[in-house]
XYZ file of C-alpha atoms in Angstrom:
422
model
C -76.210 -13.242 -13.025
C -76.221 -13.006 -9.215
C -74.887 -9.434 -9.525
C -77.737 -8.576 -11.895
C -75.339 -8.016 -14.803
C -77.359 -10.113 -17.247
C -75.892 -8.735 -20.484
C -72.367 -9.670 -19.402
C -73.651 -13.029 -18.172
C -75.355 -13.603 -21.529
C -72.068 -13.002 -23.346
C -70.297 -15.532 -21.135
C -73.059 -18.144 -21.560
C -73.048 -17.717 -25.352
C -69.269 -18.131 -25.425
C -69.542 -21.304 -23.356
C -71.958 -23.005 -25.810
C -69.902 -21.861 -28.768
C -67.027 -23.813 -27.212
C -69.267 -26.797 -26.469
C -72.709 -26.932 -28.121
C -73.659 -29.977 -25.994
C -73.056 -28.108 -22.736
C -76.540 -28.293 -21.130
C -75.825 -25.918 -18.261
C -74.436 -23.343 -20.700
C -77.673 -23.411 -22.745
C -79.729 -23.136 -19.540
C -77.704 -20.099 -18.456
C -78.067 -18.473 -21.878
C -81.845 -19.077 -21.839
C -82.168 -17.703 -18.336
C -80.270 -14.531 -19.320
C -82.422 -14.038 -22.414
C -85.585 -14.485 -20.331
C -84.399 -12.092 -17.601
C -83.686 -9.490 -20.291
C -87.196 -9.979 -21.779
C -86.259 -11.884 -24.950
C -88.657 -14.800 -24.455
C -88.330 -16.103 -28.040
C -84.546 -16.482 -27.771
C -84.971 -18.005 -24.311
C -87.442 -20.584 -25.690
C -84.909 -21.668 -28.339
C -82.248 -22.205 -25.665
C -84.538 -24.289 -23.453
C -85.710 -26.366 -26.436
C -82.028 -27.068 -27.234
C -81.568 -28.298 -23.647
C -84.549 -30.660 -24.052
C -83.032 -31.959 -27.285
C -79.923 -32.830 -25.293
C -81.793 -33.983 -22.188
C -85.535 -34.474 -22.730
C -86.110 -35.174 -19.016
C -84.543 -31.895 -17.835
C -87.230 -30.509 -15.474
C -85.588 -27.089 -15.169
C -85.725 -26.586 -18.934
C -89.353 -27.760 -19.009
C -90.342 -25.205 -16.352
C -88.329 -22.379 -17.885
C -89.922 -23.078 -21.287
C -93.353 -22.643 -19.671
C -92.149 -19.391 -18.087
C -90.979 -18.086 -21.459
C -94.374 -18.966 -23.005
C -96.107 -17.104 -20.177
C -94.012 -13.986 -20.838
C -94.815 -14.151 -24.565
C -98.525 -14.406 -23.758
C -98.400 -11.364 -21.436
C -96.561 -9.415 -24.160
C -99.313 -10.180 -26.701
C -102.110 -9.245 -24.288
C -100.342 -6.017 -23.333
C -99.895 -5.022 -26.975
C -103.641 -5.437 -27.653
C -104.658 -3.669 -24.440
C -102.348 -0.731 -25.113
C -104.115 -0.193 -28.434
C -107.440 -0.343 -26.535
C -106.024 2.216 -24.065
C -106.656 -0.213 -21.205
C -103.530 0.957 -19.427
C -104.343 -0.708 -16.099
C -104.398 -4.096 -17.812
C -101.059 -3.341 -19.484
C -99.502 -2.471 -16.101
C -100.848 -5.752 -14.692
C -99.388 -7.737 -17.611
C -96.012 -6.029 -17.329
C -95.854 -6.664 -13.577
C -96.491 -10.383 -14.220
C -93.936 -10.477 -17.065
C -91.318 -8.709 -14.920
C -91.544 -11.533 -12.367
C -89.790 -13.678 -14.983
C -87.888 -10.864 -16.761
C -86.717 -8.533 -13.953
C -83.977 -6.918 -16.079
C -86.157 -6.078 -19.091
C -86.014 -2.332 -19.691
C -88.630 -2.601 -22.434
C -91.257 -4.007 -20.041
C -90.381 -1.427 -17.400
C -90.671 1.429 -19.893
C -94.065 0.209 -21.125
C -95.248 -0.053 -17.532
C -93.911 3.431 -16.747
C -95.570 4.934 -19.834
C -98.919 3.403 -18.861
C -98.544 4.639 -15.277
C -97.989 8.132 -16.689
C -101.072 7.802 -18.906
C -103.046 6.727 -15.822
C -101.909 9.847 -13.968
C -99.688 7.899 -11.543
C -96.758 10.211 -12.178
C -94.529 9.543 -9.119
C -94.585 5.787 -9.831
C -93.848 6.333 -13.511
C -91.007 8.750 -12.704
C -89.517 6.273 -10.252
C -89.406 3.434 -12.816
C -87.944 5.678 -15.544
C -85.371 7.185 -13.170
C -84.182 3.703 -12.126
C -83.489 2.892 -15.780
C -81.692 6.211 -16.361
C -79.411 5.497 -13.377
C -78.285 2.343 -15.199
C -78.432 3.827 -18.702
C -78.468 7.638 -18.918
C -78.847 7.508 -22.715
C -82.071 5.475 -22.728
C -84.347 7.523 -25.014
C -87.512 5.723 -23.885
C -86.847 6.501 -20.222
C -86.114 10.141 -21.074
C -89.397 10.267 -22.997
C -91.366 8.883 -20.016
C -89.779 11.414 -17.638
C -90.761 14.165 -20.070
C -94.280 12.724 -20.376
C -94.784 12.881 -16.592
C -93.672 16.517 -16.494
C -95.845 17.313 -19.518
C -98.950 15.831 -17.895
C -98.189 17.661 -14.649
C -98.236 20.956 -16.587
C -94.458 21.484 -16.268
C -94.293 21.939 -20.014
C -90.988 23.787 -20.285
C -89.089 21.082 -18.360
C -90.918 18.392 -20.326
C -89.678 19.846 -23.621
C -86.088 19.589 -22.364
C -86.503 15.839 -21.754
C -88.189 15.296 -25.133
C -85.351 17.144 -26.893
C -82.774 15.035 -25.016
C -84.639 11.824 -25.984
C -84.592 12.915 -29.644
C -80.851 13.543 -29.448
C -80.391 9.918 -28.339
C -82.936 8.581 -30.860
C -83.802 11.084 -33.636
C -86.539 8.775 -34.982
C -88.350 8.423 -31.622
C -91.914 9.047 -32.877
C -93.584 9.401 -29.478
C -91.001 11.892 -28.219
C -91.305 13.853 -31.465
C -95.118 14.070 -31.223
C -95.066 14.914 -27.506
C -92.446 17.613 -28.075
C -94.519 19.160 -30.841
C -97.698 19.077 -28.726
C -95.905 20.524 -25.695
C -94.498 23.453 -27.675
C -97.866 24.125 -29.338
C -99.735 24.014 -26.014
C -97.241 26.322 -24.347
C -97.444 28.851 -27.191
C -101.264 28.852 -27.426
C -101.713 29.127 -23.675
C -99.246 32.009 -23.420
C -100.903 33.800 -26.354
C -104.296 33.325 -24.704
C -103.009 34.708 -21.398
C -101.527 37.708 -23.193
C -104.804 38.442 -25.034
C -106.714 38.150 -21.744
C -104.409 40.597 -19.950
C -104.820 43.044 -22.830
C -108.609 42.794 -22.486
C -109.057 41.116 -25.866
C -111.466 38.497 -24.503
C -112.770 37.311 -27.865
C -109.249 36.476 -29.074
C -108.387 34.885 -25.704
C -111.466 32.654 -26.014
C -110.411 31.531 -29.505
C -106.825 30.796 -28.425
C -107.849 28.796 -25.346
C -110.308 26.825 -27.497
C -107.546 26.026 -30.024
C -105.229 24.967 -27.186
C -107.895 22.587 -25.860
C -107.904 20.791 -29.209
C -104.163 20.016 -29.191
C -103.998 17.070 -26.778
C -107.073 15.668 -24.994
C -104.814 13.419 -22.886
C -103.135 16.334 -21.083
C -105.632 16.508 -18.230
C -104.004 19.085 -15.923
C -103.175 21.584 -18.641
C -106.637 21.192 -20.183
C -108.249 21.732 -16.773
C -106.415 25.060 -16.537
C -107.383 25.951 -20.099
C -111.055 25.260 -19.369
C -110.864 27.403 -16.235
C -109.134 30.200 -18.169
C -111.809 30.043 -20.850
C -114.449 30.075 -18.109
C -112.906 33.288 -16.787
C -113.087 34.770 -20.305
C -116.760 33.768 -20.584
C -117.519 35.368 -17.227
C -115.887 38.592 -18.454
C -118.091 38.384 -21.557
C -121.103 37.841 -19.211
C -121.698 34.418 -20.748
C -122.212 32.967 -17.304
C -123.801 29.625 -18.206
C -120.941 28.937 -20.639
C -118.485 29.925 -17.896
C -120.159 27.444 -15.524
C -119.881 24.692 -18.162
C -116.167 25.405 -18.661
C -115.460 25.311 -14.931
C -117.452 22.076 -14.637
C -115.260 20.544 -17.365
C -112.190 21.748 -15.461
C -113.199 20.030 -12.196
C -114.182 16.872 -14.065
C -110.584 16.685 -15.273
C -109.065 17.742 -11.943
C -111.359 17.525 -8.921
C -108.716 19.181 -6.714
C -108.600 22.364 -8.813
C -109.622 25.045 -6.281
C -109.478 27.947 -8.746
C -112.113 26.292 -10.965
C -114.456 25.731 -8.004
C -114.071 29.375 -6.961
C -114.729 30.662 -10.472
C -117.797 28.435 -10.870
C -119.115 29.422 -7.440
C -118.894 33.118 -8.356
C -120.799 32.427 -11.586
C -123.440 30.570 -9.583
C -123.721 33.616 -7.301
C -124.068 35.940 -10.290
C -126.856 33.766 -11.714
C -128.559 33.421 -8.293
C -127.967 29.646 -8.154
C -127.120 29.918 -4.477
C -127.413 26.249 -3.470
C -124.812 25.316 -6.104
C -122.606 28.212 -4.982
C -122.775 27.047 -1.348
C -121.839 23.514 -2.411
C -118.746 24.748 -4.286
C -117.645 27.084 -1.497
C -118.056 24.250 1.033
C -115.781 22.072 -1.133
C -113.211 24.886 -1.273
C -113.354 25.579 2.464
C -112.988 21.877 3.317
C -109.807 21.827 1.224
C -108.346 25.215 2.208
C -109.650 26.598 5.495
C -108.704 30.260 4.974
C -110.535 33.340 6.308
C -111.285 34.438 2.754
C -112.883 31.096 1.829
C -114.864 31.072 5.080
C -116.254 34.536 4.286
C -117.163 33.534 0.731
C -119.049 30.513 2.077
C -120.826 32.652 4.676
C -121.875 35.196 2.020
C -123.269 32.422 -0.195
C -125.184 30.923 2.740
C -126.710 34.341 3.526
C -127.759 34.806 -0.108
C -129.244 31.297 -0.142
C -131.243 32.064 2.983
C -132.405 35.373 1.502
C -133.416 33.676 -1.755
C -135.822 31.417 0.112
C -137.717 34.373 1.620
C -140.095 36.681 -0.203
C -138.171 38.982 -2.521
C -139.604 42.351 -1.516
C -137.595 44.169 -4.180
C -139.080 41.918 -6.834
C -142.602 42.359 -5.408
C -142.278 46.150 -5.743
C -140.442 45.852 -9.040
C -137.398 47.864 -7.935
C -133.661 47.353 -7.952
C -131.856 46.373 -4.719
C -130.166 49.778 -4.755
C -133.458 51.680 -5.181
C -133.776 55.058 -3.408
C -136.473 55.925 -0.896
C -138.394 57.901 -3.537
C -138.197 54.995 -6.004
C -139.574 52.632 -3.357
C -142.478 54.992 -2.620
C -143.227 55.448 -6.306
C -143.165 51.671 -6.860
C -145.495 51.103 -3.894
C -147.959 53.697 -5.191
C -148.058 51.984 -8.589
C -148.324 48.397 -7.307
C -150.779 49.153 -4.503
C -153.187 50.834 -6.914
C -152.717 47.986 -9.391
C -153.614 45.232 -6.908
C -156.093 46.993 -4.580
C -159.075 44.639 -3.986
C -161.648 47.366 -4.818
C -160.202 47.604 -8.305
C -160.982 43.920 -8.896
C -164.402 43.775 -7.211
C -166.040 42.699 -10.461
C -163.575 39.881 -11.153
C -164.010 36.188 -10.371
C -163.480 34.933 -6.823
C -160.197 33.317 -7.845
C -158.827 36.542 -9.355
C -160.000 38.575 -6.327
C -158.203 36.183 -3.988
C -154.973 36.376 -6.019
C -155.068 40.191 -6.246
C -155.766 40.468 -2.520
C -152.711 38.302 -1.840
C -150.548 40.508 -4.098
C -151.925 43.675 -2.462
C -150.928 42.322 0.941
C -147.427 41.379 -0.291
C -146.954 44.887 -1.724
C -147.854 46.288 1.688
C -145.395 43.912 3.383
C -142.647 44.929 0.982
C -143.240 48.632 1.544
C -143.387 48.194 5.330
C -139.914 46.620 5.317
C -138.151 48.580 2.579
C -139.412 52.006 3.681
C -138.009 51.551 7.193
C -134.171 51.917 7.159
C -133.638 49.613 10.177
C -135.946 46.877 8.903
C -134.493 47.208 5.418
C -130.952 46.831 6.778
C -131.921 43.664 8.677
C -133.699 42.304 5.596
C -130.687 43.055 3.349
C -128.314 41.330 5.762
C -130.363 38.136 5.592
C -131.769 38.238 9.118
C -135.051 36.488 9.807
C -137.515 39.322 10.386
C -140.004 37.125 12.229
C -137.246 36.173 14.687
C -136.822 39.910 15.262
C -140.473 40.118 16.360
C -141.897 41.300 13.035
C -144.839 39.028 12.329
C -145.842 40.053 8.839
C -149.003 37.980 9.008
C -150.658 40.318 11.551
C -150.508 43.682 9.778
C -153.337 45.264 7.794
C -152.387 46.184 4.208
C -155.353 48.575 4.009
C -154.056 50.619 6.949
C -150.709 51.027 5.173
C -152.518 52.015 2.006
C -154.590 54.649 3.864
C -151.562 55.957 5.720
C -149.533 56.217 2.516
C -152.209 58.030 0.512
C -153.293 60.128 3.479
C -156.973 59.306 2.939
C -158.949 59.803 6.150
C -162.330 59.541 4.419
C -163.594 57.031 1.896
C -161.957 56.134 -1.378
C -163.102 54.119 -4.321
C -162.134 52.783 -7.755
C -164.532 53.609 -10.535
C -164.556 52.395 -14.121
C -164.072 55.011 -16.825
C -164.173 52.526 -19.702
C -163.293 48.915 -20.474
C -160.182 48.029 -18.452
C -159.638 51.633 -17.297
C -159.927 52.811 -13.705
C -159.269 55.955 -11.771
C -158.705 56.348 -8.047
C -160.776 58.861 -6.115
C -160.280 60.099 -2.534
C -163.380 60.872 -0.490
């Protein structure tokens, strides 16, 4: 017992009471060995036998209480495992192991729950300790495989599951885990192949099927969600791509690739504040030049988004040519010129006057290559000395149309106007 060889000690203690059934110390030793090995029921019988022989034996009284405590922790753990309250199971097993330090069954249950809680190094350590003492322990092999499986090392995990099944062909958990691992590996690889071949619809279907195999495999599922998000972005389903990436980071909040993919989708959908937040998270984790530049670009776009969108005001694309900008100004300036709305209500006149001024602002900036370049780069034009509140939109209008004399809008029918130079 002092060497920790409880099974050998148990054999000796049992032999001693077979030789002399009234040997109190022999029964105590047998009970202590049973309890250390986690067999609390057998231990209780031994301690009760001691009390039959010596009802005042305080050691037997205390050890009987200890055995009852272990039995109670076993019952609680069994219920909590079914409830998937794995933290409570670990707590119960730690308490039980104080009285049963050599019980492999308790250690395995603790290790399995640690794995299910994502505490893989701790789980691996417990299982490895058991395998050092018993290399054929199927439960310990299963737990080692489970840790690898949940860490997305699926190929290595399968090897452990297969080894566990060699030792115990009826090991249900190892059998199920092995089947899930092989199915996940196959679906994921098929999805990756379809993606590389440009068959995005098939890739989406395969990743979706893979996600349904095992909801407990958090790391693999995080990658599958991110992969499916990439497929959705290729299909221009950007909101769906954002949702997939969000699911990925919910499962694994350290998954940089998912943050980067989601940030790009936010950029593509002009949700710049969200993009900046994701790029900041990435840069805090990995301070590379590339990540710094991505963050800077998002910050520039965010700043630009909070200014007036002169392209939108003119109704042109950001890559519009000089002629397209002029044509757009002509159309919008005539549309919003105050004289055209002289018969409208005061509220409408005020709104149209505001739009006419904004059209003039937009043309002033976008028709000047230097100003346009500064605007496109996100620079603050007012900081550059361009106070857009001081210019006269009418002067721009006159200069553009070349009218040195008068000009007027006249009605030619309900809702129809024509522009006339003087």
